Short mmCIF file of C-alpha atoms and ligand atoms in Angstrom, two decimals:
data_model
loop_
_atom_site.label_atom_id
_atom_site.label_comp_id
_atom_site.label_asym_id
_atom_site.label_seq_id
_atom_site.Cartn_x
_atom_site.Cartn_y
_atom_site.Cartn_z
CA MET F 1 3.44 -12.97 3.12
CA LYS F 2 4.93 -13.96 6.49
CA ILE F 3 3.11 -17.12 7.55
CA ALA F 4 3.40 -19.15 10.75
CA VAL F 5 2.43 -22.79 10.37
CA LEU F 6 1.80 -24.27 13.82
CA GLY F 7 2.32 -28.02 13.60
CA THR F 8 5.16 -30.31 12.62
CA GLY F 9 3.13 -33.35 11.53
CA THR F 10 2.35 -34.36 7.95
CA VAL F 11 -0.11 -31.48 7.51
CA GLY F 12 2.14 -28.76 8.94
CA ARG F 13 5.06 -29.95 6.84
CA THR F 14 2.98 -30.25 3.67
CA ILE F 15 1.39 -26.81 4.02
CA ALA F 16 4.63 -25.13 5.09
CA GLY F 17 6.53 -26.65 2.17
CA ALA F 18 3.84 -25.64 -0.32
CA LEU F 19 3.58 -22.06 0.98
CA ALA F 20 7.37 -21.67 0.90
CA GLY F 21 7.35 -23.03 -2.65
CA LEU F 22 4.84 -20.29 -3.56
CA GLY F 23 7.28 -17.67 -2.28
CA HIS F 24 5.87 -17.03 1.20
CA ASP F 25 8.17 -16.45 4.16
CA VAL F 26 7.29 -19.45 6.35
CA VAL F 27 8.17 -20.39 9.93
CA ILE F 28 6.91 -23.67 11.35
CA GLY F 29 6.01 -23.74 15.05
CA THR F 30 6.49 -26.54 17.56
CA ARG F 31 6.50 -26.91 21.37
CA ASP F 32 10.25 -27.46 21.62
CA PRO F 33 12.27 -26.79 18.47
CA GLN F 34 15.41 -28.49 19.79
CA ALA F 35 13.56 -31.66 20.78
CA THR F 36 11.61 -31.71 17.50
CA LEU F 37 14.81 -31.37 15.45
CA ALA F 38 16.67 -33.92 17.60
CA ARG F 39 14.24 -36.80 16.95
CA THR F 40 15.79 -39.46 14.72
CA GLU F 41 13.10 -42.14 14.69
CA PRO F 42 9.82 -42.20 12.75
CA ASP F 43 6.75 -41.57 14.96
CA ALA F 44 4.11 -44.20 15.85
CA MET F 45 2.40 -43.61 12.46
CA GLY F 46 5.67 -44.16 10.60
CA THR F 47 6.09 -40.47 9.72
CA ALA F 48 9.76 -39.66 9.06
CA PRO F 49 11.58 -37.55 11.66
CA PHE F 50 11.00 -33.81 11.30
CA ALA F 51 14.73 -33.10 10.78
CA GLN F 52 14.68 -35.26 7.64
CA TRP F 53 11.89 -33.12 6.17
CA HIS F 54 13.55 -29.92 7.32
CA ALA F 55 16.85 -30.84 5.67
CA ALA F 56 14.99 -30.71 2.34
CA HIS F 57 13.16 -27.47 3.26
CA LYS F 58 15.87 -25.30 4.75
CA GLN F 59 14.06 -22.12 3.72
CA VAL F 60 11.36 -22.85 6.33
CA GLY F 61 12.27 -21.52 9.78
CA VAL F 62 11.64 -23.55 12.93
CA ALA F 63 10.61 -21.82 16.15
CA THR F 64 8.47 -22.14 19.26
CA PHE F 65 4.73 -21.69 18.76
CA ALA F 66 5.08 -18.20 20.30
CA ASP F 67 8.03 -17.05 18.19
CA ALA F 68 6.49 -18.42 15.00
CA ALA F 69 3.14 -16.73 15.72
CA ALA F 70 4.80 -13.44 16.71
CA GLY F 71 6.36 -13.12 13.27
CA GLY F 72 3.42 -14.42 11.23
CA GLU F 73 0.92 -12.14 9.51
CA LEU F 74 -1.30 -15.20 9.00
CA ILE F 75 -1.34 -18.29 11.23
CA VAL F 76 -2.10 -21.85 10.12
CA ASN F 77 -3.33 -24.18 12.86
CA ALA F 78 -2.10 -27.64 11.83
CA THR F 79 -1.81 -29.07 15.32
CA ASN F 80 -3.45 -32.17 16.74
CA GLY F 81 -7.12 -31.36 17.41
CA GLY F 82 -6.85 -32.43 21.07
CA GLY F 83 -3.88 -30.09 21.55
CA SER F 84 -4.93 -27.13 19.37
CA LEU F 85 -6.20 -24.89 22.18
CA LYS F 86 -3.01 -25.57 24.16
CA ALA F 87 -0.82 -24.93 21.14
CA LEU F 88 -2.60 -21.65 20.39
CA ALA F 89 -2.43 -20.63 24.07
CA ALA F 90 1.32 -21.29 23.90
CA ALA F 91 1.45 -19.18 20.73
CA GLY F 92 0.05 -16.38 22.88
CA PRO F 93 -3.24 -14.50 22.48
CA GLY F 94 -1.33 -11.27 21.78
CA ASN F 95 0.47 -12.92 18.86
CA LEU F 96 -2.88 -14.02 17.38
CA SER F 97 -4.79 -10.79 17.89
CA GLY F 98 -6.22 -9.37 14.67
CA LYS F 99 -4.66 -12.15 12.58
CA VAL F 100 -6.28 -14.75 10.38
CA ILE F 101 -6.05 -18.27 11.80
CA MET F 102 -6.49 -20.78 9.00
CA ASP F 103 -7.66 -23.77 11.04
CA VAL F 104 -7.23 -27.15 9.37
CA ALA F 105 -7.41 -29.28 12.54
CA ASN F 106 -10.00 -31.94 13.33
CA PRO F 107 -11.08 -32.68 16.91
CA LEU F 108 -10.60 -36.44 16.59
CA ASP F 109 -10.89 -38.35 19.85
CA PHE F 110 -9.12 -41.72 19.82
CA SER F 111 -9.72 -42.42 23.52
CA GLN F 112 -12.36 -45.08 22.73
CA GLY F 113 -10.28 -46.68 19.95
CA MET F 114 -10.97 -46.79 16.22
CA PRO F 115 -12.72 -45.23 14.47
CA PRO F 116 -12.22 -42.01 16.42
CA SER F 117 -15.18 -39.89 17.49
CA LEU F 118 -15.38 -36.11 17.40
CA ASN F 119 -15.11 -33.94 20.50
CA PRO F 120 -16.64 -31.37 20.38
CA VAL F 121 -19.39 -32.29 17.92
CA ASN F 122 -22.87 -31.42 16.70
CA THR F 123 -23.63 -28.36 18.85
CA ASP F 124 -20.05 -27.06 18.90
CA SER F 125 -16.83 -27.41 16.91
CA LEU F 126 -13.11 -26.95 17.36
CA GLY F 127 -13.27 -23.96 15.01
CA GLU F 128 -15.80 -22.28 17.31
CA GLN F 129 -13.79 -23.17 20.43
CA ILE F 130 -10.74 -21.49 18.90
CA GLN F 131 -12.77 -18.42 17.91
CA ARG F 132 -14.33 -18.18 21.42
CA THR F 133 -10.98 -18.66 23.17
CA PHE F 134 -9.18 -16.11 20.99
CA PRO F 135 -11.92 -13.56 20.19
CA GLU F 136 -9.45 -11.07 18.70
CA ALA F 137 -8.30 -13.60 16.09
CA ARG F 138 -10.16 -14.19 12.83
CA VAL F 139 -10.65 -17.95 12.51
CA VAL F 140 -11.36 -19.61 9.17
CA LYS F 141 -11.95 -23.35 9.13
CA THR F 142 -10.85 -24.94 5.88
CA LEU F 143 -9.05 -27.88 4.23
CA ASN F 144 -9.87 -30.24 7.12
CA THR F 145 -12.04 -32.35 4.80
CA MET F 146 -9.19 -33.74 2.67
CA THR F 147 -5.82 -35.40 3.09
CA ALA F 148 -2.67 -33.28 3.30
CA SER F 149 -1.33 -34.00 -0.19
CA VAL F 150 -4.67 -32.96 -1.75
CA MET F 151 -4.88 -29.79 0.37
CA VAL F 152 -1.89 -28.26 -1.41
CA ASN F 153 -2.16 -30.07 -4.74
CA PRO F 154 -5.81 -30.62 -5.64
CA ALA F 155 -4.82 -31.78 -9.12
CA ARG F 156 -3.77 -35.10 -7.53
CA VAL F 157 -7.47 -36.04 -7.55
CA ALA F 158 -9.76 -35.84 -10.59
CA GLY F 159 -7.75 -33.05 -12.18
CA GLY F 160 -8.68 -30.77 -9.26
CA GLU F 161 -12.43 -30.93 -10.02
CA HIS F 162 -13.63 -31.05 -6.41
CA SER F 163 -14.61 -28.73 -3.57
CA VAL F 164 -13.17 -27.09 -0.48
CA PHE F 165 -15.11 -25.26 2.24
CA VAL F 166 -14.48 -22.11 4.26
CA SER F 167 -16.25 -21.19 7.52
CA GLY F 168 -15.68 -18.02 9.50
CA ASN F 169 -17.18 -14.82 10.85
CA ASP F 170 -14.87 -12.38 9.07
CA GLU F 171 -15.43 -11.84 5.33
CA ASP F 172 -11.95 -10.37 4.73
CA ALA F 173 -10.34 -13.31 6.53
CA LYS F 174 -12.27 -15.74 4.31
CA LYS F 175 -11.11 -13.77 1.26
CA ALA F 176 -7.47 -13.99 2.39
CA VAL F 177 -7.80 -17.73 2.97
CA THR F 178 -9.57 -18.20 -0.37
CA GLU F 179 -6.58 -16.56 -2.09
CA ILE F 180 -4.26 -19.04 -0.43
CA LEU F 181 -6.52 -21.93 -1.44
CA GLN F 182 -6.55 -20.65 -5.02
CA GLY F 183 -2.76 -20.41 -4.87
CA PHE F 184 -2.73 -24.15 -4.12
CA GLY F 185 -4.95 -24.70 -7.19
CA HIS F 186 -8.41 -25.01 -5.61
CA ARG F 187 -11.10 -23.78 -7.99
CA ASP F 188 -14.35 -24.57 -6.15
CA VAL F 189 -14.21 -22.77 -2.79
CA ILE F 190 -17.62 -22.90 -1.06
CA ASP F 191 -18.35 -20.40 1.73
CA LEU F 192 -20.46 -22.30 4.28
CA GLY F 193 -21.13 -19.22 6.40
CA ASP F 194 -20.06 -18.15 9.87
CA ILE F 195 -17.82 -20.15 12.19
CA THR F 196 -20.73 -22.26 13.45
CA SER F 197 -20.69 -23.91 10.02
CA ALA F 198 -17.36 -25.49 11.05
CA ARG F 199 -19.58 -28.04 12.84
CA GLY F 200 -20.67 -29.40 9.48
CA ALA F 201 -17.17 -29.32 8.00
CA GLU F 202 -15.79 -31.22 10.99
CA MET F 203 -18.70 -33.69 10.97
CA ILE F 204 -17.66 -34.76 7.48
CA LEU F 205 -14.80 -36.62 9.16
CA PRO F 206 -16.69 -39.76 10.22
CA VAL F 207 -17.76 -40.20 6.57
CA TRP F 208 -14.26 -39.29 5.31
CA LEU F 209 -12.68 -41.94 7.56
CA ARG F 210 -15.06 -44.67 6.36
CA ILE F 211 -14.41 -43.79 2.71
CA TRP F 212 -10.66 -43.93 3.43
CA GLY F 213 -11.16 -47.39 4.92
CA SER F 214 -13.17 -48.57 1.90
CA LEU F 215 -10.91 -47.12 -0.79
CA GLY F 216 -7.61 -47.85 0.96
CA THR F 217 -6.30 -44.38 0.09
CA GLY F 218 -6.79 -40.86 1.44
CA GLU F 219 -6.34 -39.35 -2.00
CA PHE F 220 -9.97 -38.59 -2.81
CA ASN F 221 -12.20 -35.60 -2.20
CA PHE F 222 -15.80 -34.44 -2.21
CA LYS F 223 -17.14 -32.66 -5.27
CA ILE F 224 -20.32 -30.72 -4.66
CA ALA F 225 -22.17 -31.28 -7.92
CA ARG F 226 -24.68 -28.59 -8.85
P1 LIG Z 301 -0.78 -34.43 14.39
O1 LIG Z 301 0.07 -35.55 14.85
O2 LIG Z 301 -2.26 -34.57 14.54
O3 LIG Z 301 -0.33 -33.09 15.16
C1 LIG Z 301 1.02 -32.80 15.33
C2 LIG Z 301 1.20 -31.43 15.92
O4 LIG Z 301 0.35 -31.23 17.05
C3 LIG Z 301 2.63 -31.24 16.41
O5 LIG Z 301 3.13 -30.01 15.96
C4 LIG Z 301 2.51 -31.28 17.91
O6 LIG Z 301 3.45 -30.45 18.54
C5 LIG Z 301 1.12 -30.72 18.13
N1 LIG Z 301 0.56 -31.19 19.38
C6 LIG Z 301 0.15 -32.44 19.70
N2 LIG Z 301 -0.31 -32.49 20.97
C7 LIG Z 301 -0.17 -31.25 21.47
C8 LIG Z 301 -0.45 -30.65 22.75
N3 LIG Z 301 -0.97 -31.36 23.75
N4 LIG Z 301 -0.20 -29.34 22.91
C9 LIG Z 301 0.34 -28.60 21.90
N5 LIG Z 301 0.63 -29.11 20.67
C10 LIG Z 301 0.39 -30.41 20.47
O7 LIG Z 301 -0.37 -34.07 12.91
P2 LIG Z 301 -1.08 -34.14 11.48
O8 LIG Z 301 -1.41 -35.52 11.11
O9 LIG Z 301 -0.19 -33.33 10.61
O10 LIG Z 301 -2.48 -33.38 11.66
C11 LIG Z 301 -2.54 -32.02 12.02
C12 LIG Z 301 -4.00 -31.60 12.13
O11 LIG Z 301 -4.60 -31.63 10.84
C13 LIG Z 301 -4.84 -32.50 13.03
O12 LIG Z 301 -5.76 -31.72 13.74
C14 LIG Z 301 -5.56 -33.40 12.03
O13 LIG Z 301 -6.80 -33.90 12.54
C15 LIG Z 301 -5.78 -32.44 10.86
N6 LIG Z 301 -5.91 -33.05 9.54
C16 LIG Z 301 -5.01 -34.00 9.15
C17 LIG Z 301 -5.06 -34.53 7.86
C18 LIG Z 301 -3.99 -35.47 7.36
O14 LIG Z 301 -3.89 -35.71 6.15
N7 LIG Z 301 -3.15 -36.02 8.24
C19 LIG Z 301 -6.08 -34.12 6.99
C20 LIG Z 301 -7.02 -33.15 7.43
C21 LIG Z 301 -6.90 -32.61 8.70
P3 LIG Z 301 5.04 -30.73 18.46
O15 LIG Z 301 5.49 -30.17 17.15
O16 LIG Z 301 5.56 -29.99 19.62
O17 LIG Z 301 5.21 -32.21 18.57
#
């Protein structure tokens, strides 16, 4: 499948690399491809420059958000939560219309320091904001409740015996996303319901961040025992 992964951070790179490895035709989207490829220094979080990653993943195309989205049959939103609506607006509503948006972003707000808070929260979610802003797109919130390496390789934790959630209004879109999740090796995909259930999935983040702090690693996940 032709897939546009919007986002050049750890998550975008990890998902794009994994999808390409599974045989998908992947283009990664960024605001300014030339500037993104020209960076030579690690970012503030110590993430290696994008060009270094791309040199090892030459089969992944690099394009503007709009060009990537135009060619994608399915869109992955792996942009910063505070910039997701802008990134998707730059991708262009017409390039999103009718397509599945697999939304893995979290609306983390660092403006008051650490730990971050969520904005929106409780009575709204980023998943719903995206669905409202792009009503012709079919948004499915997923994978936001685990670290990037576990998203695409669940076996890294407890042999893959843990859970992933999907939220969205469109049953066929959730089926398409579930197939991608299963392609990554996820076995316990729990449908939380319509896109309003993204509130719950996003509100896992405050707990996730505290567990990360306690364990000193992001390589863990939630298993819904039943
Ligand atoms: P990130 O640093 O949060 O986001 C990087 C991407 O966001 C870049 O592609 C950047 O565009 C774009 N971006 C930033 N501000 C923007 C703005 N104002 N307008 C348009 N685009 C903007 O990267 P990340 O750590 O890979 O996380 C991606 C998303 O996944 C986030 O929402 C995060 O909360 C979520 N998430 C992360 C993890 C994880 O393991 N890190 C786990 C679960 C969920 P350029 O390419 O142009 O710079």
